[in-house]
PDB file of C-alpha atoms and ligand atoms in Angstrom:
ATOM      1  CA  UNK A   1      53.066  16.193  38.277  1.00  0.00           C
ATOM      2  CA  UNK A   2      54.205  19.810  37.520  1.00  0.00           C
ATOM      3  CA  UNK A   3      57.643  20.630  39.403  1.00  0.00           C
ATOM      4  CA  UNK A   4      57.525  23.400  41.490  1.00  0.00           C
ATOM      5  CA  UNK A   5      60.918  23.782  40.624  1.00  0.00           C
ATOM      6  CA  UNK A   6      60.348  24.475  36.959  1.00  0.00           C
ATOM      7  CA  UNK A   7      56.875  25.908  36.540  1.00  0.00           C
ATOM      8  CA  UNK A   8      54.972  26.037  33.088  1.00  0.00           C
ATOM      9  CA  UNK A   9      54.542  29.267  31.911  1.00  0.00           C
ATOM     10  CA  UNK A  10      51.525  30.899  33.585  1.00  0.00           C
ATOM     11  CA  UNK A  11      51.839  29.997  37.151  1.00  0.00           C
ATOM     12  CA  UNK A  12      53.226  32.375  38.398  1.00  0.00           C
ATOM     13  CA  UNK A  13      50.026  34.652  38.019  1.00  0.00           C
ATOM     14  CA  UNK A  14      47.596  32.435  39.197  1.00  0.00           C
ATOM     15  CA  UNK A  15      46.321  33.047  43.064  1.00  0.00           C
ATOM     16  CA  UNK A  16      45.087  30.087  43.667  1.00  0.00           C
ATOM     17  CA  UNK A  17      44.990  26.554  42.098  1.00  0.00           C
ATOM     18  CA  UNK A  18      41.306  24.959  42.484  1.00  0.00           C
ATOM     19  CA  UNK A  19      41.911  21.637  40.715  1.00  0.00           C
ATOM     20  CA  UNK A  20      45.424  20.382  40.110  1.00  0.00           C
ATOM     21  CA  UNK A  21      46.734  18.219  37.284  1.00  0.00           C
ATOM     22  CA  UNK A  22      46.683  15.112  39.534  1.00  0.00           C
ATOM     23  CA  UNK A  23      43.042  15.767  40.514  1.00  0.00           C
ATOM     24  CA  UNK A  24      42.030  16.514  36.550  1.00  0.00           C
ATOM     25  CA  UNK A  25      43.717  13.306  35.516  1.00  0.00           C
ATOM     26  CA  UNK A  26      42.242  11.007  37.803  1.00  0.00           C
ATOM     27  CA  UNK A  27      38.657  12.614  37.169  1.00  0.00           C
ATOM     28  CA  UNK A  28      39.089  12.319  33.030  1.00  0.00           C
ATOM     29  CA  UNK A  29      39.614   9.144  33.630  1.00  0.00           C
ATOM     30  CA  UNK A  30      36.624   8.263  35.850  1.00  0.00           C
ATOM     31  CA  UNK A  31      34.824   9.708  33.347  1.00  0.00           C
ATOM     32  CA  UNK A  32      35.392   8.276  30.632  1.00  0.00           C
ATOM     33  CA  UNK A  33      34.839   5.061  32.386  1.00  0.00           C
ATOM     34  CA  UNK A  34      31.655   6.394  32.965  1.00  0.00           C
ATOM     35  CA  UNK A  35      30.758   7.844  29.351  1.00  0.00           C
ATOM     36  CA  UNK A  36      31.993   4.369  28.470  1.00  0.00           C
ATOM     37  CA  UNK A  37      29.266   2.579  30.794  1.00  0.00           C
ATOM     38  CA  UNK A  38      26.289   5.351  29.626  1.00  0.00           C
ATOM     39  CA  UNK A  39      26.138   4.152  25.833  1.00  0.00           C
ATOM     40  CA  UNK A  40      26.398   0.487  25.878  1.00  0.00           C
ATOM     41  CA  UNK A  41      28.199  -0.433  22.192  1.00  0.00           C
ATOM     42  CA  UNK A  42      26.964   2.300  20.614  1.00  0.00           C
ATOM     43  CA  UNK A  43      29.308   4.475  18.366  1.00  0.00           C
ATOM     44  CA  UNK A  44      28.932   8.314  19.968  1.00  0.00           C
ATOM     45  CA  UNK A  45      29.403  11.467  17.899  1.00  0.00           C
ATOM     46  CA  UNK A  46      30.682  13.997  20.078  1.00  0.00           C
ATOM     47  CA  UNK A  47      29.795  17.493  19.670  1.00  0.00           C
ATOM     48  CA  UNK A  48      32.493  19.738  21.423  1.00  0.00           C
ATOM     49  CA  UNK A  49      32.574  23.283  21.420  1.00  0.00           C
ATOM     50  CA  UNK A  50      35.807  25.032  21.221  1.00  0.00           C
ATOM     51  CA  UNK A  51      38.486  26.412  22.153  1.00  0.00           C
ATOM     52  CA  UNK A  52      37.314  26.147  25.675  1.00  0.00           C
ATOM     53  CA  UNK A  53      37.098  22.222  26.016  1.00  0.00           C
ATOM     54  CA  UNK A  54      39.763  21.521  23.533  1.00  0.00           C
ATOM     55  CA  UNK A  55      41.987  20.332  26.370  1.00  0.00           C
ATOM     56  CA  UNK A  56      39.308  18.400  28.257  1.00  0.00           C
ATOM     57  CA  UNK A  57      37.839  16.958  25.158  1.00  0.00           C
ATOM     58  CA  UNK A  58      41.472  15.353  23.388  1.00  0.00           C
ATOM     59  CA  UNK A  59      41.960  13.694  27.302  1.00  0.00           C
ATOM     60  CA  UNK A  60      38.434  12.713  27.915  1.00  0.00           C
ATOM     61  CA  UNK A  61      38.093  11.169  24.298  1.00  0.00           C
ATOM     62  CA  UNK A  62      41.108   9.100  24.570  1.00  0.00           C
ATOM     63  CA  UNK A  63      39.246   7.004  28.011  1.00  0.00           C
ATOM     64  CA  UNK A  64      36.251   6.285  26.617  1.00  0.00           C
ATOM     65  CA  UNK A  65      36.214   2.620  25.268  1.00  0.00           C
ATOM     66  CA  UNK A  66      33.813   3.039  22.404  1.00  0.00           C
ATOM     67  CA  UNK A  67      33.942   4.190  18.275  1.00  0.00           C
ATOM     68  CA  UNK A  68      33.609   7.907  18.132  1.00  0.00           C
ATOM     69  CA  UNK A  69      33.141  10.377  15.743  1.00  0.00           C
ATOM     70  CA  UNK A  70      34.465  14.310  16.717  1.00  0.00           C
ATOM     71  CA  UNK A  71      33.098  17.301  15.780  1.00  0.00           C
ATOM     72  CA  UNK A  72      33.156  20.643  16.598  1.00  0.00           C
ATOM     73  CA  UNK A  73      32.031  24.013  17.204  1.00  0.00           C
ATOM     74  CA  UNK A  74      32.245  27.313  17.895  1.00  0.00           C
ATOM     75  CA  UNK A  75      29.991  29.238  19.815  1.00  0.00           C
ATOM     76  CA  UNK A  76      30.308  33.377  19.827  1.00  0.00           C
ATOM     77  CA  UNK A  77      31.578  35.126  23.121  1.00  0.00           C
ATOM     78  CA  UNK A  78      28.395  36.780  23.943  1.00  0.00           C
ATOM     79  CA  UNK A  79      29.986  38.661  27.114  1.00  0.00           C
ATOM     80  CA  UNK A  80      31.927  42.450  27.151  1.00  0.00           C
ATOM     81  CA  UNK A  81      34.159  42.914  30.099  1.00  0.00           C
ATOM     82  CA  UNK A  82      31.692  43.689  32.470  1.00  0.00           C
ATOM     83  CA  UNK A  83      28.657  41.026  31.873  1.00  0.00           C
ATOM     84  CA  UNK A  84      26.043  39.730  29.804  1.00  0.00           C
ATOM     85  CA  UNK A  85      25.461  41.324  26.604  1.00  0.00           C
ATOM     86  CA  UNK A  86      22.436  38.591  24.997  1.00  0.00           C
ATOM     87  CA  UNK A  87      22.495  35.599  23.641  1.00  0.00           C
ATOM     88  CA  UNK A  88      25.331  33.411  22.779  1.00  0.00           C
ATOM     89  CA  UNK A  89      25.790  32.475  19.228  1.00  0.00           C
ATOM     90  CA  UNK A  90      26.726  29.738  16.728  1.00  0.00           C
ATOM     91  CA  UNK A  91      29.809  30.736  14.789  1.00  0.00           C
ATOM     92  CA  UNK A  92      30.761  28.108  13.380  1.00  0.00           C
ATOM     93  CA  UNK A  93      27.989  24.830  12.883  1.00  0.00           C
ATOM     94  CA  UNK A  94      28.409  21.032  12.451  1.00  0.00           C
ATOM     95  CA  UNK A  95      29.837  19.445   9.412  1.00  0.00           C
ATOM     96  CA  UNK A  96      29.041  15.765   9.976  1.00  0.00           C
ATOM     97  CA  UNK A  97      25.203  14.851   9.873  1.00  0.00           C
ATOM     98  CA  UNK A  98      23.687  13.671  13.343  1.00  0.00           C
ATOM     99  CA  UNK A  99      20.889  12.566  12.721  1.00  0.00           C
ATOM    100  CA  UNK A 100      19.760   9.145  14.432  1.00  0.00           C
ATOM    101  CA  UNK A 101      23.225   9.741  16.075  1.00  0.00           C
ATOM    102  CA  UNK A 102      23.518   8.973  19.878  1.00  0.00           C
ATOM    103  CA  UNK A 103      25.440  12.409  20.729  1.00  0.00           C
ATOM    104  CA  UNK A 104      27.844  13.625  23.908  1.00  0.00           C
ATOM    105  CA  UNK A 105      27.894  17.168  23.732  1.00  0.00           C
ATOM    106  CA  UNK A 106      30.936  18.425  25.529  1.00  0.00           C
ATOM    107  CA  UNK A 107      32.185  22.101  26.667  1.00  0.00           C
ATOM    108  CA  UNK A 108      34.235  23.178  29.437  1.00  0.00           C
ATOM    109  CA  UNK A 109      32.452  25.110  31.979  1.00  0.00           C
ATOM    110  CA  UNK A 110      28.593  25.385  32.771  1.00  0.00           C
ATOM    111  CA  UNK A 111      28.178  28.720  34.004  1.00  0.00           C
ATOM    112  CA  UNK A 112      24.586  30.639  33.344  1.00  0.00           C
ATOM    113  CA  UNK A 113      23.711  27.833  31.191  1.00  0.00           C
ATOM    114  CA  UNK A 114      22.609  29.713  27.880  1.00  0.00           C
ATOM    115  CA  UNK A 115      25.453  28.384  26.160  1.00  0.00           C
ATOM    116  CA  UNK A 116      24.620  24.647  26.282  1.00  0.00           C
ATOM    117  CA  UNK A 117      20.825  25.491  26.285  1.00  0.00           C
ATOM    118  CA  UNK A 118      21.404  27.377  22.715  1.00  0.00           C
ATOM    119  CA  UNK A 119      23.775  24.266  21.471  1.00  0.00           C
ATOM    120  CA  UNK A 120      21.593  21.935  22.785  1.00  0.00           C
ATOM    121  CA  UNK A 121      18.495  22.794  21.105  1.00  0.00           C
ATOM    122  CA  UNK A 122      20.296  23.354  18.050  1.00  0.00           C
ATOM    123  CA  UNK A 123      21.130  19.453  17.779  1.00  0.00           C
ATOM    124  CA  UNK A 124      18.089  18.822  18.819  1.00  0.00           C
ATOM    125  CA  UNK A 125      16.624  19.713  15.702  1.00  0.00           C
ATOM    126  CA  UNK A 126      18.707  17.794  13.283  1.00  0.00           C
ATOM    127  CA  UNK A 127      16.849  14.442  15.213  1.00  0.00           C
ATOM    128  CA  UNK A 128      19.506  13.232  16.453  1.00  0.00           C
ATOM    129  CA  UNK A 129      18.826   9.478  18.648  1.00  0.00           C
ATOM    130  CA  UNK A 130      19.797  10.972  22.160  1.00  0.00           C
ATOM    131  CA  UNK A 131      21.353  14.130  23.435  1.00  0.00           C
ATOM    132  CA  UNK A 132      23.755  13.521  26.617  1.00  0.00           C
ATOM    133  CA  UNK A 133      26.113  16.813  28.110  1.00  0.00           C
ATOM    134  CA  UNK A 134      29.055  16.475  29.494  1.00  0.00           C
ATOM    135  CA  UNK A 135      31.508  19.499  31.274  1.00  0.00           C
ATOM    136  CA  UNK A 136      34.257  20.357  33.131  1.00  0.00           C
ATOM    137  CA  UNK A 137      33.389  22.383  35.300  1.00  0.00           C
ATOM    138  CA  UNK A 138      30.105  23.368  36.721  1.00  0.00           C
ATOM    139  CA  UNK A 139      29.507  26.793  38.685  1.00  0.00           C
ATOM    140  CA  UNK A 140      25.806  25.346  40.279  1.00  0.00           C
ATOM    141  CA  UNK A 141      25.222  28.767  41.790  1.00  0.00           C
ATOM    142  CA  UNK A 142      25.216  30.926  38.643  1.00  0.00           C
ATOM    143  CA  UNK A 143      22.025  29.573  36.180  1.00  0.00           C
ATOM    144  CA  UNK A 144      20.112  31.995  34.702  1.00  0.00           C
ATOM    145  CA  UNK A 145      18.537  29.106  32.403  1.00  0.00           C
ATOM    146  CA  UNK A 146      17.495  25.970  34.248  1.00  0.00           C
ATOM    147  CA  UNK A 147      20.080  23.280  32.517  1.00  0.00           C
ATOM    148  CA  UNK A 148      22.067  20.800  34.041  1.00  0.00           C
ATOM    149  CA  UNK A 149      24.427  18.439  32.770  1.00  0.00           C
ATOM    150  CA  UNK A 150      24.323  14.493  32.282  1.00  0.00           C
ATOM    151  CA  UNK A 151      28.074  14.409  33.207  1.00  0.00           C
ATOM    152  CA  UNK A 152      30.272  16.311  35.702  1.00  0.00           C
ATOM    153  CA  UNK A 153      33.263  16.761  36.216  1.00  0.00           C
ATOM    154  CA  UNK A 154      33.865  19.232  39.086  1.00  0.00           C
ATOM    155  CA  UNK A 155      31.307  21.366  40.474  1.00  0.00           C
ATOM    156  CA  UNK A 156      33.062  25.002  41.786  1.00  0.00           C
ATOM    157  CA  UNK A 157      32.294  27.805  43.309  1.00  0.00           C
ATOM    158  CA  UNK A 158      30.746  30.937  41.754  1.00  0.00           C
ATOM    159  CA  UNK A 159      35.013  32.242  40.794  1.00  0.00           C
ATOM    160  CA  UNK A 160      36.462  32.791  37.090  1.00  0.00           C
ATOM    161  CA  UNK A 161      38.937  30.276  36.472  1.00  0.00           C
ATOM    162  CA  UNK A 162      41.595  29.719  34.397  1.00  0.00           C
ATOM    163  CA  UNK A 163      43.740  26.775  32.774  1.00  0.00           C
ATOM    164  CA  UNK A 164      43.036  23.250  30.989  1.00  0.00           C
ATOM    165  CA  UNK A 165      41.424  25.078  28.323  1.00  0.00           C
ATOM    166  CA  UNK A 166      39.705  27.855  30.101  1.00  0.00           C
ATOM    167  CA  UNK A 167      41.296  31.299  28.440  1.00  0.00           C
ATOM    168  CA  UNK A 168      41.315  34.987  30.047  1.00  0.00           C
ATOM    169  CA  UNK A 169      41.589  36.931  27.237  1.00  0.00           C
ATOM    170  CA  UNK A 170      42.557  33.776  24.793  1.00  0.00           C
ATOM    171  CA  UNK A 171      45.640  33.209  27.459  1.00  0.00           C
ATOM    172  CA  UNK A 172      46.312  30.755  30.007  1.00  0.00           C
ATOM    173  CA  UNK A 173      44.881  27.587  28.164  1.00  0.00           C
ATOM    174  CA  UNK A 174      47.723  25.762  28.178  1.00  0.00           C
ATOM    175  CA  UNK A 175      47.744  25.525  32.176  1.00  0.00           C
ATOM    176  CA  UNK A 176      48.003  22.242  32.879  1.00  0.00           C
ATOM    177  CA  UNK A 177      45.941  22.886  36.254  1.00  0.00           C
ATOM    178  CA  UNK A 178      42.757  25.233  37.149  1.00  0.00           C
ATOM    179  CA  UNK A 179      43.279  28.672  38.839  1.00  0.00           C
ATOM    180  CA  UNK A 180      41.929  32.001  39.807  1.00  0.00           C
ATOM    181  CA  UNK A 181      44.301  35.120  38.655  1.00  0.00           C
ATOM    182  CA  UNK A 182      45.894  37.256  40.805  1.00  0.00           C
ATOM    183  CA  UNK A 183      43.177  39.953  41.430  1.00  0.00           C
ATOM    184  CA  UNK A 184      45.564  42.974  39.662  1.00  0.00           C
ATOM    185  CA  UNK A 185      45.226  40.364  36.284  1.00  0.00           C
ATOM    186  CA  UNK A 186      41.574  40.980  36.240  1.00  0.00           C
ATOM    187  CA  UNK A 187      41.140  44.196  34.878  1.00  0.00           C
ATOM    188  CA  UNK A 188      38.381  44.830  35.507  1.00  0.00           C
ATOM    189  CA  UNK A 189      37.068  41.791  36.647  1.00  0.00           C
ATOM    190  CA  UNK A 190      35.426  40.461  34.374  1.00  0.00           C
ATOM    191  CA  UNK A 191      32.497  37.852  33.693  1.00  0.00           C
ATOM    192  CA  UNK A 192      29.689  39.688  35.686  1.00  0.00           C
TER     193      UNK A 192
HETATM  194  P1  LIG B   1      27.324  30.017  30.074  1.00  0.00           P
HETATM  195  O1  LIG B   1      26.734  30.261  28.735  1.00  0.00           O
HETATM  196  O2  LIG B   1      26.926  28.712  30.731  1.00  0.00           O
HETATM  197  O3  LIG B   1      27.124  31.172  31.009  1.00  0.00           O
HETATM  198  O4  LIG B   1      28.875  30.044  29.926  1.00  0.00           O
HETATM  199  C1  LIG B   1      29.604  29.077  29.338  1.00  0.00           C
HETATM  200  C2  LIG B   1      30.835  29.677  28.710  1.00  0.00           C
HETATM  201  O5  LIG B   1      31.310  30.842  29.419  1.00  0.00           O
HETATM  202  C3  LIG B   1      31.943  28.672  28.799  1.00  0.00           C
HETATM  203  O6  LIG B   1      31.984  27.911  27.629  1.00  0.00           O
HETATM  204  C4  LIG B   1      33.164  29.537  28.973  1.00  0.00           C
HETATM  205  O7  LIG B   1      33.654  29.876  27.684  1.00  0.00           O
HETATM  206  C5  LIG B   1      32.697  30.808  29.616  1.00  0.00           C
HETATM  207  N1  LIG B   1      32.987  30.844  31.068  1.00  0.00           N
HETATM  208  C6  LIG B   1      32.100  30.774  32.080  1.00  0.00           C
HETATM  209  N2  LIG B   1      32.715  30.821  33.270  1.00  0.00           N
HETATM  210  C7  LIG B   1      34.037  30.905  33.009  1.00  0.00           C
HETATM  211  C8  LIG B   1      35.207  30.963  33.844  1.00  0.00           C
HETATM  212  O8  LIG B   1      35.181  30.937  35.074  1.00  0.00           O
HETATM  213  N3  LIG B   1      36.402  31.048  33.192  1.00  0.00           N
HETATM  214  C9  LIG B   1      36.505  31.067  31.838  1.00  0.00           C
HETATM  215  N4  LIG B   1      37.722  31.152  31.318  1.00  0.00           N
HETATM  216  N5  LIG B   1      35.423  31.006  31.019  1.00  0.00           N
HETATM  217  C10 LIG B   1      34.211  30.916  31.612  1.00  0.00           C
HETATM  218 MG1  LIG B   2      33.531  28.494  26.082  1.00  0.00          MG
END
């Protein structure tokens, strides 16, 4: 548990904590029990886009009870400030071959959904055995593509969050909880 006494670095400009350390720990874990039920003996590659679910992904991958193989990558920002500028991106691709591969695609946050719609259908194509999705966080009220995700962590409200991964302006990731930011640290705010 963090000590209120000696806060990490951060804290003190978050508003509002929506899921604590406690909370995020007992639901990785659940998780992975479940991940661990979904694909029998198989060996999974996981797919997980950073830097947003680096965090989420070195916890989650540690409670699942079955061979893996990690990759990742790295999807472009496809937001300004202000909102939606297109479509998002691949930056940087895979490097190990899926193919016939029973994959768990993992990110941090659903939000619109164009993100893991764009990733998804990119593995897709390399014929890979099964597709599964797995996220953090989901914000249920804010698809603008219909996608939804084989595994769950927390659904939230429609709020930008910080921590456990989830940057505002490449900050904050090291949170070992998930926040909102003081309203004056959203300048403007952003993600609309
Ligand atoms: P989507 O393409 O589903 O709209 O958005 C997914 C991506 O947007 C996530 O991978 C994440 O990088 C970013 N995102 C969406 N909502 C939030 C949020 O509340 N906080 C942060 N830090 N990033 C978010
Ligand atoms: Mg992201």
């Amino acid at each position: 548990m963090t000590s209120i006494m000696n806060p990490p670095a951060g804290y003190q400009d978050l508003d509002k904590i929506i899921v604590s350390e406690s909370m995020i720990k007992r639901r990785v874990r659940k998780l992975g029990a479940e991940i661990t039920g979904a694909f029998g003996e198989e060996e999974i590659t996981v797919v997980a886009i950073i830097n947003g679910s680096l965090f989420f992904v070195a916890d989650l991958l540690r409670e699942i009870r079955r061979p893996i193989r990690l990759d990742c990558i790295r999807v472009s920002s496809y937001r300004n400030e202000t909102r939606s500028i297109g479509k998002p991106e691949i930056v940087h691709s895979l490097t190990i071959d899926i193919a016939n591969r029973h994959v768990l695609l993992i990110d941090d946050i659903l939000d619109t959904g164009k993100t893991l719609s764009v990733v998804v259908n990119l593995i897709k194509k390399l014929n890979p055995a099964s597709v599964r999705t797995c996220v953090l966080l989901d914000k249920k009220g804010r698809r603008e593509v219909d996608f939804e995700a084989d595994f769950v962590g927390f659904p939230i409200e429609d709020q930008f969050v910080v921590g456990y991964g989830l940057d505002f302006a490449e900050r904050y990731r090291n949170l070992p909880c998930i926040g909102l930011l003081k309203a004056h640290l959203q300048n403007p705010p952003e993600w609309r």
